[in-house]
XYZ file of C-alpha atoms in Angstrom:
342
model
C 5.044 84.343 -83.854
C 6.259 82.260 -81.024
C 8.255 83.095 -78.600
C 11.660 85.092 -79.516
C 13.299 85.379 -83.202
C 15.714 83.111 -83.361
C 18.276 84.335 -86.532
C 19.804 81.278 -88.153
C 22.682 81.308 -91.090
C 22.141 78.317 -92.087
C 19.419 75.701 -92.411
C 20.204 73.355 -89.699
C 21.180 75.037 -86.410
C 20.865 74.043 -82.775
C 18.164 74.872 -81.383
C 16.156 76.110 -84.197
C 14.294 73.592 -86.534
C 14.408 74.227 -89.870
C 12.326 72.484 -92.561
C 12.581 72.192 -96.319
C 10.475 74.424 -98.350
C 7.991 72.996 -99.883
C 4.259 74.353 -101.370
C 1.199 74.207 -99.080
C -1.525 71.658 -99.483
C -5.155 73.510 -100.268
C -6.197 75.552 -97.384
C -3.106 74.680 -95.401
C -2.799 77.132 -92.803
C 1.197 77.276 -91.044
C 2.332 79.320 -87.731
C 4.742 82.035 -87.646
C 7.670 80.308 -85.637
C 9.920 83.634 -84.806
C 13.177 81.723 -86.651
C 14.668 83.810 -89.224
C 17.117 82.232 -91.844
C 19.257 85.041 -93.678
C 21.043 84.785 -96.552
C 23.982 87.216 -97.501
C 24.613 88.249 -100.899
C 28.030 88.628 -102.323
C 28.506 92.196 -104.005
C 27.656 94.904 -101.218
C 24.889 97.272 -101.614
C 23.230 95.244 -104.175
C 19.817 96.689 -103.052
C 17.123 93.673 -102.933
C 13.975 94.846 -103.928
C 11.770 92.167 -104.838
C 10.988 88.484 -104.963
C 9.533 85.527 -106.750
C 9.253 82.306 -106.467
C 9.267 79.778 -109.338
C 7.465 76.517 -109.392
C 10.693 74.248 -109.051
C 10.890 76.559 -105.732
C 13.806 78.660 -106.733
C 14.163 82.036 -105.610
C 14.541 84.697 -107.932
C 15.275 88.028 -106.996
C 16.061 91.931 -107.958
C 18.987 93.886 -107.327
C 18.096 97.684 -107.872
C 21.307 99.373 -106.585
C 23.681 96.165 -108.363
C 21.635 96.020 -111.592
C 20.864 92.454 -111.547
C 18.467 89.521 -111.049
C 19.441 86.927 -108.676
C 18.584 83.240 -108.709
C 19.369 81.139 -105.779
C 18.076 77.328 -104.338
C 16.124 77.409 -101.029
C 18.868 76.489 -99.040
C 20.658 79.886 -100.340
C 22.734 77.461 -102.618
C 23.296 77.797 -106.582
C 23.397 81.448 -106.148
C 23.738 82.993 -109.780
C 23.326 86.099 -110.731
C 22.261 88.216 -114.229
C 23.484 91.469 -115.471
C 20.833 93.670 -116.752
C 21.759 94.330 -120.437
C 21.129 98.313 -119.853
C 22.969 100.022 -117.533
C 21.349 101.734 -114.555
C 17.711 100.651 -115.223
C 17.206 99.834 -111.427
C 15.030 96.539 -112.080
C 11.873 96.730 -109.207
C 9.540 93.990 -109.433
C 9.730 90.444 -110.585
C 7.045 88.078 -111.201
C 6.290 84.395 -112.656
C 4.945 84.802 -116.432
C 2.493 82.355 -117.974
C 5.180 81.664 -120.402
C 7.267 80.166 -117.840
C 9.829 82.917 -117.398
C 10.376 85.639 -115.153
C 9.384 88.967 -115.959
C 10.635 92.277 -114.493
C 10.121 95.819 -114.577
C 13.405 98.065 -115.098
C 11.938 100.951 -113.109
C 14.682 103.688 -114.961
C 14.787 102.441 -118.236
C 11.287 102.336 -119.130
C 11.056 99.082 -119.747
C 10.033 95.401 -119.588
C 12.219 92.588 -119.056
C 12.275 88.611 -119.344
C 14.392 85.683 -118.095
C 14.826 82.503 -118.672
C 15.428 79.984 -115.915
C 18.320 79.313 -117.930
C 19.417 83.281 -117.167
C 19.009 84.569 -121.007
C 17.334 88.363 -120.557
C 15.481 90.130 -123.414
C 14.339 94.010 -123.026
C 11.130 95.340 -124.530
C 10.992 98.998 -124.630
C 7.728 101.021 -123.410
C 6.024 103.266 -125.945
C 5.451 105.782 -122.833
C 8.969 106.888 -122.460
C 9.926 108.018 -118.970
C 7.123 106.382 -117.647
C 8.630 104.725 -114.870
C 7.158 101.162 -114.785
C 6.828 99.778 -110.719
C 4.648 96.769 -109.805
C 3.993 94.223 -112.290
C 1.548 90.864 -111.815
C 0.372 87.974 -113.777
C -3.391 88.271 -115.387
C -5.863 85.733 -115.715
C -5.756 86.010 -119.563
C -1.890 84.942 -119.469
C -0.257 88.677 -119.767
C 1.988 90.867 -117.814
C 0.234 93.987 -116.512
C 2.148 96.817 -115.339
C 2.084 100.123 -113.374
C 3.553 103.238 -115.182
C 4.105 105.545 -112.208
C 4.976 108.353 -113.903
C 2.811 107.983 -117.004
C -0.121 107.699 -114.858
C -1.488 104.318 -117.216
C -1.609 100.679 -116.954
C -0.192 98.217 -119.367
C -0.265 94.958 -120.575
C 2.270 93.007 -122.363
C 2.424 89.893 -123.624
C 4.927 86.971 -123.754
C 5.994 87.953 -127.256
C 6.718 91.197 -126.007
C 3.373 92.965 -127.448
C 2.829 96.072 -124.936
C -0.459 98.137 -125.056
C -1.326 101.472 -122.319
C -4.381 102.235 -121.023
C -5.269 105.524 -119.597
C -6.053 106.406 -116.222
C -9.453 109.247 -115.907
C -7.610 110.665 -113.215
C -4.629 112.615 -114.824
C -1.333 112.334 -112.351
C -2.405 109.852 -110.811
C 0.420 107.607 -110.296
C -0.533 103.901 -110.316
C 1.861 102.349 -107.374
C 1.223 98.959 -107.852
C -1.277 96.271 -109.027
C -2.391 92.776 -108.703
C -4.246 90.309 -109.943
C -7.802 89.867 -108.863
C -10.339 86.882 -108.209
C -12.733 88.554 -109.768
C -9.951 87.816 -113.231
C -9.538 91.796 -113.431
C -6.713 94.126 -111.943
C -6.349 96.203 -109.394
C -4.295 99.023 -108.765
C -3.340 101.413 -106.362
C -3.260 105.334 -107.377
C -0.865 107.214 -105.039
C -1.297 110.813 -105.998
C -4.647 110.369 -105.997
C -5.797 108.264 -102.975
C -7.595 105.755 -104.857
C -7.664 102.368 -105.921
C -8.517 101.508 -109.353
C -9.883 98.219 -111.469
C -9.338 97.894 -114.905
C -10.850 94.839 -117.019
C -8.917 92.830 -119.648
C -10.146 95.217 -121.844
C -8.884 98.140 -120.364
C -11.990 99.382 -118.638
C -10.683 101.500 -115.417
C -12.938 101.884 -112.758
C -11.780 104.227 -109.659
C -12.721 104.047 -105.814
C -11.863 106.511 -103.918
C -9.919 105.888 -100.508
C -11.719 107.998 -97.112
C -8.851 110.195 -96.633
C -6.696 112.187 -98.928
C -3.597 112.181 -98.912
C -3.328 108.574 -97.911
C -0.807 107.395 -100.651
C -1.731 103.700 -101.270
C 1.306 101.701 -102.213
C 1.644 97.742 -102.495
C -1.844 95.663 -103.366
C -2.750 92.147 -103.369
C -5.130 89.787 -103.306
C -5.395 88.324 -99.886
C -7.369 84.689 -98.751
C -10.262 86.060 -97.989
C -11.549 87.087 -101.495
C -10.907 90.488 -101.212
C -7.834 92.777 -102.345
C -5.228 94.202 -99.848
C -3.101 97.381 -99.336
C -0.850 99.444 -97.550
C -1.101 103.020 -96.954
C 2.391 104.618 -97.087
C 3.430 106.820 -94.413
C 5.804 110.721 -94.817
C 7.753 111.733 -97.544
C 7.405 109.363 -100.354
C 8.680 110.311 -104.253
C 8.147 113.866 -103.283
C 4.725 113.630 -101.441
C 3.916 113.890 -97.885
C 1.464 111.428 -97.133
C -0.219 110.069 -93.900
C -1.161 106.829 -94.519
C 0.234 104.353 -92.078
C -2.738 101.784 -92.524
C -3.745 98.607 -94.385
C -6.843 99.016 -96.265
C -9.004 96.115 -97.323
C -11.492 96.789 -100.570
C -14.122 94.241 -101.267
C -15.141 93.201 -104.966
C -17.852 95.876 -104.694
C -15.185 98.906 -103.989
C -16.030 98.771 -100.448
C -12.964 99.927 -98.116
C -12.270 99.414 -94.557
C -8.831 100.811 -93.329
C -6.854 99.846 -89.877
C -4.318 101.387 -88.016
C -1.082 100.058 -87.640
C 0.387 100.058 -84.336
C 3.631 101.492 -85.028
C 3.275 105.850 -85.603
C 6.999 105.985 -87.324
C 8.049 104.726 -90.793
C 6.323 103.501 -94.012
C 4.746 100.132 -94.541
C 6.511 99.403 -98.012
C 5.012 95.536 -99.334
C 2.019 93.563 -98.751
C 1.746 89.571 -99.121
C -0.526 86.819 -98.056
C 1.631 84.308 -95.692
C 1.964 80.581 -95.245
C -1.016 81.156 -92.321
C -3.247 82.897 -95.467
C -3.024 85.883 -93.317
C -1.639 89.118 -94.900
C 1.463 90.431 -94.343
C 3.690 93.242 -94.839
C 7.322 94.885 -94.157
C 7.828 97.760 -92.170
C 11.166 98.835 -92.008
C 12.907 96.405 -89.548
C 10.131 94.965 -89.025
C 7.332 92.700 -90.230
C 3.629 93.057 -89.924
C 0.159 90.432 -89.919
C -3.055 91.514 -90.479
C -5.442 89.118 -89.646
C -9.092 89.312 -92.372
C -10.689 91.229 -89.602
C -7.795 93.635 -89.287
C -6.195 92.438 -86.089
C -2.619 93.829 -87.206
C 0.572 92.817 -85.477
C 4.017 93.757 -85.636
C 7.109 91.510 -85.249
C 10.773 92.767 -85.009
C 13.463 91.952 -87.614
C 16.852 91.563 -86.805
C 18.973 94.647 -85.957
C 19.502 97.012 -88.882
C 17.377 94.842 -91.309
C 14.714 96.697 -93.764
C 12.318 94.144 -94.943
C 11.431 95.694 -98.671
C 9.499 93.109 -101.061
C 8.414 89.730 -99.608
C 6.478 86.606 -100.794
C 5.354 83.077 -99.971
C 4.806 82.355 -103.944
C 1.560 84.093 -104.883
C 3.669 87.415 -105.978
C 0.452 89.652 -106.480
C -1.899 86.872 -107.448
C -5.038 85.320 -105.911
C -3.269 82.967 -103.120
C -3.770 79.555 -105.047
C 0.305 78.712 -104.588
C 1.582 79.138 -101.120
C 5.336 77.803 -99.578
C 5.902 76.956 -96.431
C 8.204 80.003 -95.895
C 7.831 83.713 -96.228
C 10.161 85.259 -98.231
C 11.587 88.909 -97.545
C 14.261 90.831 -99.340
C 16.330 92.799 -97.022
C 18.070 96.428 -98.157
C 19.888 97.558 -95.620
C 21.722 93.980 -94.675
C 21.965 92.972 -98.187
C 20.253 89.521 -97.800
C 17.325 87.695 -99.103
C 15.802 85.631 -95.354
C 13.012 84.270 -94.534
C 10.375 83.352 -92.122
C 9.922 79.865 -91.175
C 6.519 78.681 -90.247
C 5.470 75.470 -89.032
């Protein structure tokens, strides 16, 4: 980023240009400009967790702590905002369906969600009860796939609300989060066990081990450079002590390189690819690049911010659909902001 963050409240201030968002050309590459936009939201301690962007360039969002989803115009106009029809299911991620909706994983509840752009929410229940479903993504053969983090299996549901598990072979071993691949399969991370796992449209899991145990890979995605991207979390995390504190890069093949990140303290918590096609990430208050040969730099939020989810519009897909802003939610100011890039 150049030169100092400059926090705006609004899209036109002095001395900080502020364009409209708008989706990258192919291979358009943007720079990090250091201006930050933030946008409050109304009910306190609503807990922003994750975000996605629709193609009409909305922002839709999820409230963990407030039990909603959130739906707001660039600007930060328009806001609306959902009630989850069951009560405490702490909604995690959201992502775009093939079915044009928004899908969501109600993290509590055991269940799957979906919403209409027109806000009208229907709840499918997972045969796995308790089973805790985190990170869900988009497949190439027009399904939902989902991480059940304590059921240890991945599953796949379908726009009519059709679910079906798979099995992990490692018992425990608590998929984190997936994404979609480029190679059309997904791939998943498996915290408890320090692995990262592919399974095929057909449910065949293949498992690569990570280099050091104890590593607890979190968020995954598929970055620019053909290969899949994750962060290692860092401390006490759902009961575990890891030492992670890395990104890790894995190849097609199952090939993994892992780099340091600069800062010792905290947890890298989400992992994106940026309007520059570079990865990024949030780390507490602050924000983190890795370049595709693992150059990784940290940038400073604002004061008391912690960056959670982010996204410039490929939410856990192969980087085809890129805006020229990256997208963070923030839980400890209650906002959703973002980074502009020029």
């Amino acid at each position: 980023m150049r030169g100092e963050v400059c926090i705006v409240a609004t899209l036109v201030v002095a001395g900080c240009a502020s364009a409209q968002q708008r989706w990258l050309e192919d291979e358009e590459r943007l720079t990090a400009t250091g201006e930050i936009t933030e946008l409050a939201l109304p009910h306190p301690a609503s807990g922003p967790t994750t975000i996605a962007l629709a193609p009409d360039g909305s922002v839709w969002f999820t409230e963990s702590n407030g039990n909603r989803i959130g739906r707001m115009n660039p600007d930060g106009s328009g806001l609306v905002e959902y009630d989850v029809p069951t009560e405490e299911s702490s909604p995690r991620i959201i992502a775009l369906g093939a079915d044009g909706n928004l899908w969501f994983s109600e993290h509590l509840a055991s269940q799957m969600a979906r919403i209409t752009p027109q806000g009208a929410i229907a709840e499918f229940a997972i045969p796995t009860p308790d089973s805790q479903p985190r990170a869900i993504a988009l497949g190439a053969d027009g399904n939902i796939w989902i991480g059940l983090f304590a059921a240890g299996k991945i599953a796949r549901i379908t726009p009519a609300g059709v679910i079906t598990e798979f099995a992990i072979p490692t018992p425990f071993s608590g998929p984190r989060a997936l994404a979609a691949g480029p190679d059309g399969n997904i791939w998943f991370s498996e915290f408890h066990a320090s692995k990262i796992g592919r399974i095929t449209i057909d449910g065949m899991v293949t498992e690569f081990p990570l280099p050091r145990p104890n590593s607890g890979p979190g968020d995954i995605t598929a970055g620019a450079d053909g290969n899949m991207w994750f962060v290692e979390l860092n401390g006490t995390i759902d009961g575990r002590v890891v030492a992670g504190n890395r990104v890790g890069r894995i190849t097609m093949r199952g090939e993994i390189t892992e780099f340091a990140i600069p800062s010792a303290t905290g947890s890298p918590t989400n992992v994106a690819v940026g309007p520059d096609r570079n990865v990024w990430y949030t780390k507490g208050a602050s924000l983190g690049r890795v370049t595709p040969d693992g150059v990784v730099t940290e940038f400073p939020l604002p004061a008391n911010a912690r960056g959670v989810g982010l996204t410039a519009g490929s939410d856990r897909q192969p980087p085809m659909r890129i805006a020229n802003r990256l997208w963070y939610a923030d839980g400890n100011g209650n906002k959703i902001s973002y980074l502009h890039f020029d």
